[in-house]
PDB file of C-alpha atoms and ligand atoms in Angstrom:
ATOM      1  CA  UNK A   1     -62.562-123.461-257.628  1.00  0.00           C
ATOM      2  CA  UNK A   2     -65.124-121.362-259.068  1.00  0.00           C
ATOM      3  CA  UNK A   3     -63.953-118.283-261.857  1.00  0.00           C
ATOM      4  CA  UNK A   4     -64.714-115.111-260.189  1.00  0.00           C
ATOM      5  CA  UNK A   5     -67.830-113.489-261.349  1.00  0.00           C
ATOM      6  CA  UNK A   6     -69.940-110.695-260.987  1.00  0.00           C
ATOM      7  CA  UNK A   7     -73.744-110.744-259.742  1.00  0.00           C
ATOM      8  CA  UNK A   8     -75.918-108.316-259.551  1.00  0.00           C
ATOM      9  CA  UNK A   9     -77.927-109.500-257.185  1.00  0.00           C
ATOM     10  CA  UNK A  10     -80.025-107.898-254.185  1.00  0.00           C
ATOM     11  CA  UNK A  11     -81.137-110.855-252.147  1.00  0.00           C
ATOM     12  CA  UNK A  12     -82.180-112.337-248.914  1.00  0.00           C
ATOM     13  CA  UNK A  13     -80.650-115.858-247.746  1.00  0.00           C
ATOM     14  CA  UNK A  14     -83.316-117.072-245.237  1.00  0.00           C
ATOM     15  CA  UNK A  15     -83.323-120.580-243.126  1.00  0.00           C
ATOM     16  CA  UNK A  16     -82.757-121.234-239.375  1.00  0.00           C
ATOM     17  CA  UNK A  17     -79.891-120.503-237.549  1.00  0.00           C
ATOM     18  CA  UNK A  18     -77.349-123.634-238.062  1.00  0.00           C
ATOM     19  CA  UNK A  19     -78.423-123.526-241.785  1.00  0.00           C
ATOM     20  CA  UNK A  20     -75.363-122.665-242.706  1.00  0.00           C
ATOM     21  CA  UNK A  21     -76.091-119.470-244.786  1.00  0.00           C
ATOM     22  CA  UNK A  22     -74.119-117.797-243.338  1.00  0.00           C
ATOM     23  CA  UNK A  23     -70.903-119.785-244.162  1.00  0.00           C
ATOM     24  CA  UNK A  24     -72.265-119.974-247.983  1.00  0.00           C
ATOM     25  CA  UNK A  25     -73.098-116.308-247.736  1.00  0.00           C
ATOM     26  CA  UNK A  26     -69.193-115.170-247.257  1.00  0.00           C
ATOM     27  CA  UNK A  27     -68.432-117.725-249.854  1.00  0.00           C
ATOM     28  CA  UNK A  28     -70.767-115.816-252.603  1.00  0.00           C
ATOM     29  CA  UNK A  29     -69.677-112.596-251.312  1.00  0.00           C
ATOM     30  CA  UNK A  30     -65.779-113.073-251.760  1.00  0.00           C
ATOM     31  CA  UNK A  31     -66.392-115.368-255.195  1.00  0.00           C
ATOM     32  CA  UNK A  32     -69.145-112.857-256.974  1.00  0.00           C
ATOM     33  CA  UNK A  33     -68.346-109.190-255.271  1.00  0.00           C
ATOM     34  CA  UNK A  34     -71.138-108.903-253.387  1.00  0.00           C
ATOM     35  CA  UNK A  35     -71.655-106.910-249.993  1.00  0.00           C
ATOM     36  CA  UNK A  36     -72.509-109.580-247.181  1.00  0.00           C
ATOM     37  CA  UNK A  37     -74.608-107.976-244.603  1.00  0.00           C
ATOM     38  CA  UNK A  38     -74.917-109.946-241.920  1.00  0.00           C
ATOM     39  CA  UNK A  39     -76.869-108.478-239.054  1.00  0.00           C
ATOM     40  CA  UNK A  40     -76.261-110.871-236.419  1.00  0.00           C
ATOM     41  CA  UNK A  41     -72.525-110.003-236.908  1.00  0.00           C
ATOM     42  CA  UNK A  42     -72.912-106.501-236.960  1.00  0.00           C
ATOM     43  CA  UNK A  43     -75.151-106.886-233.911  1.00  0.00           C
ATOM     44  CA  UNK A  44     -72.506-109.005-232.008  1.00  0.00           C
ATOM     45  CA  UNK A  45     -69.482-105.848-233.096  1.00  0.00           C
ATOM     46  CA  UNK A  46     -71.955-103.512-231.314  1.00  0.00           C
ATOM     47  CA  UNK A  47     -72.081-105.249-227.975  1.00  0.00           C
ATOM     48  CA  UNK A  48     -68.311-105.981-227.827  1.00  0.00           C
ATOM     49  CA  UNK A  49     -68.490-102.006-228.490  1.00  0.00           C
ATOM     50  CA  UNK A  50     -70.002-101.537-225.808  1.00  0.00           C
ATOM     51  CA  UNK A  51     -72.315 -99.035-227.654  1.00  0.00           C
ATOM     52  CA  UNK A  52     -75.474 -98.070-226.670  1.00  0.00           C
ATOM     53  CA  UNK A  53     -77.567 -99.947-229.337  1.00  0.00           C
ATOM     54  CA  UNK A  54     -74.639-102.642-228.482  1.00  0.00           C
ATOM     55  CA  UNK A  55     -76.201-102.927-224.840  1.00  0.00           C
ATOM     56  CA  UNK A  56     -79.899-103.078-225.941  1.00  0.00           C
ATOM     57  CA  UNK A  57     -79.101-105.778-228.086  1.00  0.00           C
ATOM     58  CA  UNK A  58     -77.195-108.168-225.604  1.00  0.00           C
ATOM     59  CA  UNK A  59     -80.473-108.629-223.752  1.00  0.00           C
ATOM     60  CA  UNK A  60     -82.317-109.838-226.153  1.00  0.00           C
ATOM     61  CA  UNK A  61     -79.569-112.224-227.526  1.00  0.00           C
ATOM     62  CA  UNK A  62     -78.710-113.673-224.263  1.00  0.00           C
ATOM     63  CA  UNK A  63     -82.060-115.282-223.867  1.00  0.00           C
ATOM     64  CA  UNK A  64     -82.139-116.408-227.858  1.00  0.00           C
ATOM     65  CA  UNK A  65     -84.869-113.129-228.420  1.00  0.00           C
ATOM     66  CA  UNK A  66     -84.806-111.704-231.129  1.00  0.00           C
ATOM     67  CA  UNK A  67     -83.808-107.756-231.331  1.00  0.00           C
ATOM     68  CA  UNK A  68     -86.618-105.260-232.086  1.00  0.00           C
ATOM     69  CA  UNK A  69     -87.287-104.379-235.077  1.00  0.00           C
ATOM     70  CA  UNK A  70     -86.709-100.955-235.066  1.00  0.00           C
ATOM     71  CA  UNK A  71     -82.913-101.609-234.066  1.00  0.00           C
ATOM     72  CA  UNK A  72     -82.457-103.773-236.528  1.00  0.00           C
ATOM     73  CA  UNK A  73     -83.991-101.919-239.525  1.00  0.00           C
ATOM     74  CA  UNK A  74     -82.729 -98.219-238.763  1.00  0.00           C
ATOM     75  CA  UNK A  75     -78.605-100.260-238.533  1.00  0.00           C
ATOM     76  CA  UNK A  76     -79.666-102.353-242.453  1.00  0.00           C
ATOM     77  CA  UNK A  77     -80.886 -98.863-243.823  1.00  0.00           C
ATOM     78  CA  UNK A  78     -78.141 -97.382-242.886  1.00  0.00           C
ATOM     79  CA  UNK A  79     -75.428-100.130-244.085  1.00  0.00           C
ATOM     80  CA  UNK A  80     -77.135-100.527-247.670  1.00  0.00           C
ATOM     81  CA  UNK A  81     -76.195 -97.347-248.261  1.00  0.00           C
ATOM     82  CA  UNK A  82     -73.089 -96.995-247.943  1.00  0.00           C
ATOM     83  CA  UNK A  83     -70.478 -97.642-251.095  1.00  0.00           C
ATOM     84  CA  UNK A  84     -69.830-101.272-250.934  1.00  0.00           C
ATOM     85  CA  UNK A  85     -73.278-102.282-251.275  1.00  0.00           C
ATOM     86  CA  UNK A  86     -74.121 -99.907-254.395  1.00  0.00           C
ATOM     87  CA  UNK A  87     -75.582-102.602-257.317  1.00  0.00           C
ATOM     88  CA  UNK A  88     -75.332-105.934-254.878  1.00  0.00           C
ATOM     89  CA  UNK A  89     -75.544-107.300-251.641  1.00  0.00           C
ATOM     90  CA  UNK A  90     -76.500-110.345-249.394  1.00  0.00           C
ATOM     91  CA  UNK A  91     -78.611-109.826-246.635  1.00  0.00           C
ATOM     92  CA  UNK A  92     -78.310-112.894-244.163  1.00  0.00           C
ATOM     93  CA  UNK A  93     -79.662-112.804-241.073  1.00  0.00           C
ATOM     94  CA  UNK A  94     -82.527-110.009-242.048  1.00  0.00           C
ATOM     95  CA  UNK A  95     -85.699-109.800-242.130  1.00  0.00           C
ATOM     96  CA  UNK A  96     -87.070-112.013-239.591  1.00  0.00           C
ATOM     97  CA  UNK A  97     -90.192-110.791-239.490  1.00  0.00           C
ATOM     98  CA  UNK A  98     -92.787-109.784-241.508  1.00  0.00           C
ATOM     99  CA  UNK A  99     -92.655-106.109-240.538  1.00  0.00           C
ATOM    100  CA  UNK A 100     -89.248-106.498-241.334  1.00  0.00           C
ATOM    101  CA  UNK A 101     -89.668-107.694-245.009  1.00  0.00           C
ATOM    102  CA  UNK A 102     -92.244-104.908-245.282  1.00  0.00           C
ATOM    103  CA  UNK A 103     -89.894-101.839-244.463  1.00  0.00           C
ATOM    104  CA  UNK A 104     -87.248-103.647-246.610  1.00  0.00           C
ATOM    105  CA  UNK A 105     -89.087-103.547-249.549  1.00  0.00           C
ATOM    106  CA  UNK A 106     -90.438 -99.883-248.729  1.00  0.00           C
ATOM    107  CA  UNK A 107     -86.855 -98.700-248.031  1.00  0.00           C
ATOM    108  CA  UNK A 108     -85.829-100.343-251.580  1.00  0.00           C
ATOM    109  CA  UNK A 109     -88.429 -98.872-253.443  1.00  0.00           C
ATOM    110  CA  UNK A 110     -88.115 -99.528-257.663  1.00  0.00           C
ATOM    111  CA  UNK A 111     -84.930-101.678-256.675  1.00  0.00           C
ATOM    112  CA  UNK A 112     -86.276-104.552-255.548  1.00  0.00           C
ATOM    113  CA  UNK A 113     -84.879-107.718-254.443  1.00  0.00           C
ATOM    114  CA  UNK A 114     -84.013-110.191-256.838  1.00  0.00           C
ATOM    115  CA  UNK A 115     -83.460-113.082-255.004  1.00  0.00           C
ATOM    116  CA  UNK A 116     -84.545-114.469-251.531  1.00  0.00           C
ATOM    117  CA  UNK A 117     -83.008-118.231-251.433  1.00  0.00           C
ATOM    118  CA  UNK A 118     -84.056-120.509-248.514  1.00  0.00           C
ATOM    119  CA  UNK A 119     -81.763-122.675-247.069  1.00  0.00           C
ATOM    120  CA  UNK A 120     -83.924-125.904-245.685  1.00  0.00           C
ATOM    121  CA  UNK A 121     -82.382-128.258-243.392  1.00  0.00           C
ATOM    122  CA  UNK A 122     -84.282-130.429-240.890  1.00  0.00           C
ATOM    123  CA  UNK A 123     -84.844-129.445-237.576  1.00  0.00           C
ATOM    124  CA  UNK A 124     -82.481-132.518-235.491  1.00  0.00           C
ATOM    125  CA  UNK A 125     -80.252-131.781-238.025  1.00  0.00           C
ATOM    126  CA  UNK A 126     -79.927-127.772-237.000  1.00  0.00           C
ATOM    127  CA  UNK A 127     -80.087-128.780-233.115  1.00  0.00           C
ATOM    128  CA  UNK A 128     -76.978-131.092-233.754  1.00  0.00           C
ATOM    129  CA  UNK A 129     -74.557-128.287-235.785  1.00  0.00           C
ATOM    130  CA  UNK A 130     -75.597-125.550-233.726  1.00  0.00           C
ATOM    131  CA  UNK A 131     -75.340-127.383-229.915  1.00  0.00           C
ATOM    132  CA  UNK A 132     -71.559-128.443-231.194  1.00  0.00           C
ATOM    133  CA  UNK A 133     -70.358-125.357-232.314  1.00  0.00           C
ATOM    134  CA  UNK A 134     -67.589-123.650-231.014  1.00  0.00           C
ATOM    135  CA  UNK A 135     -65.974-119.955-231.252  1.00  0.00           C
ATOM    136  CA  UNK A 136     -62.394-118.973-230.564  1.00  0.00           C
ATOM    137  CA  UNK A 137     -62.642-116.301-228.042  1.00  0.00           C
ATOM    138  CA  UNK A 138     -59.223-114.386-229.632  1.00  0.00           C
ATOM    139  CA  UNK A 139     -59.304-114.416-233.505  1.00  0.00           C
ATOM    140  CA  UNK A 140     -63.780-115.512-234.221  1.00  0.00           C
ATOM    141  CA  UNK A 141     -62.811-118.776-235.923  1.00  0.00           C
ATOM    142  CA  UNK A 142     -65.997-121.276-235.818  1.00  0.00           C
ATOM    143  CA  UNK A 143     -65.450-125.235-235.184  1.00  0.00           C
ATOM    144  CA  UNK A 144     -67.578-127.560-234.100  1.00  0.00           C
ATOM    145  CA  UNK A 145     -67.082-130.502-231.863  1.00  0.00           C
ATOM    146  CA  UNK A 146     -67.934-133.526-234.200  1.00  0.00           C
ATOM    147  CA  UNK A 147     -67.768-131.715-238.167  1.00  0.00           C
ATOM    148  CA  UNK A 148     -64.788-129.298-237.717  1.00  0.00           C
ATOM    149  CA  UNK A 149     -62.850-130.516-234.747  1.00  0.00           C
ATOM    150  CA  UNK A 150     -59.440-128.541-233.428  1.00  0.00           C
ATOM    151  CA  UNK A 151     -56.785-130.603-233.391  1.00  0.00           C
ATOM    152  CA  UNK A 152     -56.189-129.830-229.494  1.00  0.00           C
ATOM    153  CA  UNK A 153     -59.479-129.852-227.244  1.00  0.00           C
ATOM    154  CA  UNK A 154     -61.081-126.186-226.250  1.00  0.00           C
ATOM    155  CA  UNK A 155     -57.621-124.881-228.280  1.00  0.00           C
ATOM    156  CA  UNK A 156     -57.837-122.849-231.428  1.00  0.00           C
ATOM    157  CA  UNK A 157     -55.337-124.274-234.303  1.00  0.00           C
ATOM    158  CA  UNK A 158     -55.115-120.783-235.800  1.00  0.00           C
ATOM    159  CA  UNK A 159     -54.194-118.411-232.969  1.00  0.00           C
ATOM    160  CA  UNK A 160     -53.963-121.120-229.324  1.00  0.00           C
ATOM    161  CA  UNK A 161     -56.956-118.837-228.386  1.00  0.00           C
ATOM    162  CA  UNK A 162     -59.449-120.697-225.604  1.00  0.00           C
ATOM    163  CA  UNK A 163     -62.853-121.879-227.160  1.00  0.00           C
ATOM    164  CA  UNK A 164     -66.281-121.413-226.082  1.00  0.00           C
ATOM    165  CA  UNK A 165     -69.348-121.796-226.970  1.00  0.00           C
ATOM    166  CA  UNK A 166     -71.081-118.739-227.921  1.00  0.00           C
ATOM    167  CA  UNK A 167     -74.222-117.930-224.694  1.00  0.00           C
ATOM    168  CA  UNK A 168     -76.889-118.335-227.981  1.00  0.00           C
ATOM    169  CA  UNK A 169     -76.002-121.885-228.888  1.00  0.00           C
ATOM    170  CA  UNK A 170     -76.284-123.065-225.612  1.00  0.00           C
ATOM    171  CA  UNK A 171     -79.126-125.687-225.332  1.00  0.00           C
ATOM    172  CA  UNK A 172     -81.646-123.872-224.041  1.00  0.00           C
ATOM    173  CA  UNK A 173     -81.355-121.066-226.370  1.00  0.00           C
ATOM    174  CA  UNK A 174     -80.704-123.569-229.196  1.00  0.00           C
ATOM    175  CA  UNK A 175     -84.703-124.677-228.668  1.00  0.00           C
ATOM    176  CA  UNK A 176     -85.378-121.117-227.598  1.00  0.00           C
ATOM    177  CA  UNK A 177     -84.157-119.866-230.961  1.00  0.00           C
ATOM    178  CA  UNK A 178     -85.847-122.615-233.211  1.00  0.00           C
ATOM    179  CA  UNK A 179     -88.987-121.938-231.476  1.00  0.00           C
ATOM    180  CA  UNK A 180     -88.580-118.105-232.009  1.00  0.00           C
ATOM    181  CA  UNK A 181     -87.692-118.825-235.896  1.00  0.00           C
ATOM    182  CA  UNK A 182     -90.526-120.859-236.516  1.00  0.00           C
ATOM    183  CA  UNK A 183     -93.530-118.569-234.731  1.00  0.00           C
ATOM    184  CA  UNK A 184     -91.756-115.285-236.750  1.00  0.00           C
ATOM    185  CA  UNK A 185     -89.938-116.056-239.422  1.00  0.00           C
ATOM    186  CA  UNK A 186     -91.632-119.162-241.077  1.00  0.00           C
ATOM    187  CA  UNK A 187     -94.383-116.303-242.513  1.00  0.00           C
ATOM    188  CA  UNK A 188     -92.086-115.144-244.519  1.00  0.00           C
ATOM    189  CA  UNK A 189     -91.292-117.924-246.881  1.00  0.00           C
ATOM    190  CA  UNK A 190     -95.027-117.326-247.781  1.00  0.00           C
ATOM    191  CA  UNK A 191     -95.100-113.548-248.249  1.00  0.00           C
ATOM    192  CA  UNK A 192     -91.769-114.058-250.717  1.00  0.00           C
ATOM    193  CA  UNK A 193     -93.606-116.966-252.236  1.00  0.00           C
ATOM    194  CA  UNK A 194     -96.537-114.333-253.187  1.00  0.00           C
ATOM    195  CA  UNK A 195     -93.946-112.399-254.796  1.00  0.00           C
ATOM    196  CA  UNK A 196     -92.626-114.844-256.554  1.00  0.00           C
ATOM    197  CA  UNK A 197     -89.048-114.308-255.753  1.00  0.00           C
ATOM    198  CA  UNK A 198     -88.252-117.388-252.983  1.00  0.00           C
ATOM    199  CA  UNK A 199     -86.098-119.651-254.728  1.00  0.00           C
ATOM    200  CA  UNK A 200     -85.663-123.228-252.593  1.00  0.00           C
ATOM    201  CA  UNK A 201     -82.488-124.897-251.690  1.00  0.00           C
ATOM    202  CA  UNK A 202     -81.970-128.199-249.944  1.00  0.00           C
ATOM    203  CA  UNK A 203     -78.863-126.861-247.938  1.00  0.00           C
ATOM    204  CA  UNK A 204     -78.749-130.273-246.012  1.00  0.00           C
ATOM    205  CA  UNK A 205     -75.623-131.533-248.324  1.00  0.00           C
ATOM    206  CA  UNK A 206     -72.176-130.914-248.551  1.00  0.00           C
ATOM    207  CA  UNK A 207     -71.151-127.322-248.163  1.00  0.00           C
ATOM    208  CA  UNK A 208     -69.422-127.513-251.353  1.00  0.00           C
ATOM    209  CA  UNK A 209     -72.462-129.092-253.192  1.00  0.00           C
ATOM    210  CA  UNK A 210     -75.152-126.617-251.731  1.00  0.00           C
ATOM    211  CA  UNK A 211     -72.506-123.703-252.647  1.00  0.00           C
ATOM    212  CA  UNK A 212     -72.475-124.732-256.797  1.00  0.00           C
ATOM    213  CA  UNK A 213     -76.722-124.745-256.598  1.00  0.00           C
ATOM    214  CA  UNK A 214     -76.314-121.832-254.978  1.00  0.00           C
ATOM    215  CA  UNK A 215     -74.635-119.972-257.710  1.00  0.00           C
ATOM    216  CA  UNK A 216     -76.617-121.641-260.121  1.00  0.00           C
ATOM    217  CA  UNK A 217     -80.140-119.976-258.309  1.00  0.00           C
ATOM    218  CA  UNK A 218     -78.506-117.088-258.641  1.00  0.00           C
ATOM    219  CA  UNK A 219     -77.256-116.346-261.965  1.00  0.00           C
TER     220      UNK A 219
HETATM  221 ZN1   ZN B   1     -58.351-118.432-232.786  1.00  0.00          ZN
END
């Protein structure tokens, strides 16, 4: 078990869905104090809202679309702004385009981002995690079919709750969403190239091993 440190860190995690930053992004958050912003779960507490921006959204996710970006960038503005995320934060899950990354770095003016780590896994490899993955419809918890089993089938071992598979990693939107992530997102590793601020990581290991390079990129 790591020591608990501190990071100051503003960065980015980047990959395709299934690359698992997610997972290592709530790992660095509780281990170094940083805010995790994830977008796709504040996206996903909107729609079981029911809010207005909550109802906009669940169109576009159904099909494996992305949201627009003025949705998305007006909700990030706001959240990095408030307390929690003062000196550092984790952004997973934005930008995902390039207009995105532009009115991120306009929005954070002289405190720019320090880090934007990519998470690269191979593309039958993301089709495999994200096709078997599972939710518990009462308490959230992830599984997966093959890598993270419950010990009952369709059953959650935490709370009994009833399984399902979330309407995004269905198989259709599976392809739908790598398709999506390659046309809009791939620019990006480019643009943060440019700015010499991407950092690579070969996130197709052991959660535990891409978790210690992880820190290491980061310090
Ligand atoms: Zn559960």
């Amino acid at each position: 078990m790591p020591m608990a440190i501190a990071l100051k860190a503003r960065c980015v995690f980047l990959g395709a869905p299934g690359a698992g930053k997610g997972t290592q992004a709530k790992k660095v958050s509780e281990t170094a104090s940083l805010a995790h912003i994830s977008t796709g779960d504040m996206l996903r507490q909107e729609v079981a809202s029911g809010s207005a921006l909550g109802e906009t959204a669940r169109s576009f996710m159904d099909g494996g679309k992305l949201v627009p970006d003025d949705v998305i960038i007006g909700m990030v503005q706001a959240r990095i702004q408030l307390p929690d995320a003062k000196s550092a934060w984790i952004l997973d899950g934005f930008p995902r385009t390039l207009m995105q990354a532009e009115a991120l770095d306009r929005s954070l003016g002289s405190s720019a981002l320090t880090h934007v780590v990519y998470f690269a896994v191979p593309e039958d490899v993301l089709i495999g995690r994200l096709a078997g993955r599972r939710s518990c419809s009462k308490c959230g918890a992830i599984w997966h079919v093959e890598h993270q089993p419950t010990k009952s089938k369709g059953i959650c071992d935490h709370c009994s709750g009833k399984l399902v598979q979330r309407s995004d990693d269905s198989p259709e939107a599976v392809v739908e969403r790598l398709k999506v992530y390659r046309s809009q997102t791939s620019p990006l590793l480019a643009y943060y190239r440019d700015r010499k601020v991407l950092r690579e990581l070969d996130a197709n290991r052991a959660p535990a091993v891409v978790f210690t390079e992880l820190l290491k990129l980061m310090q």
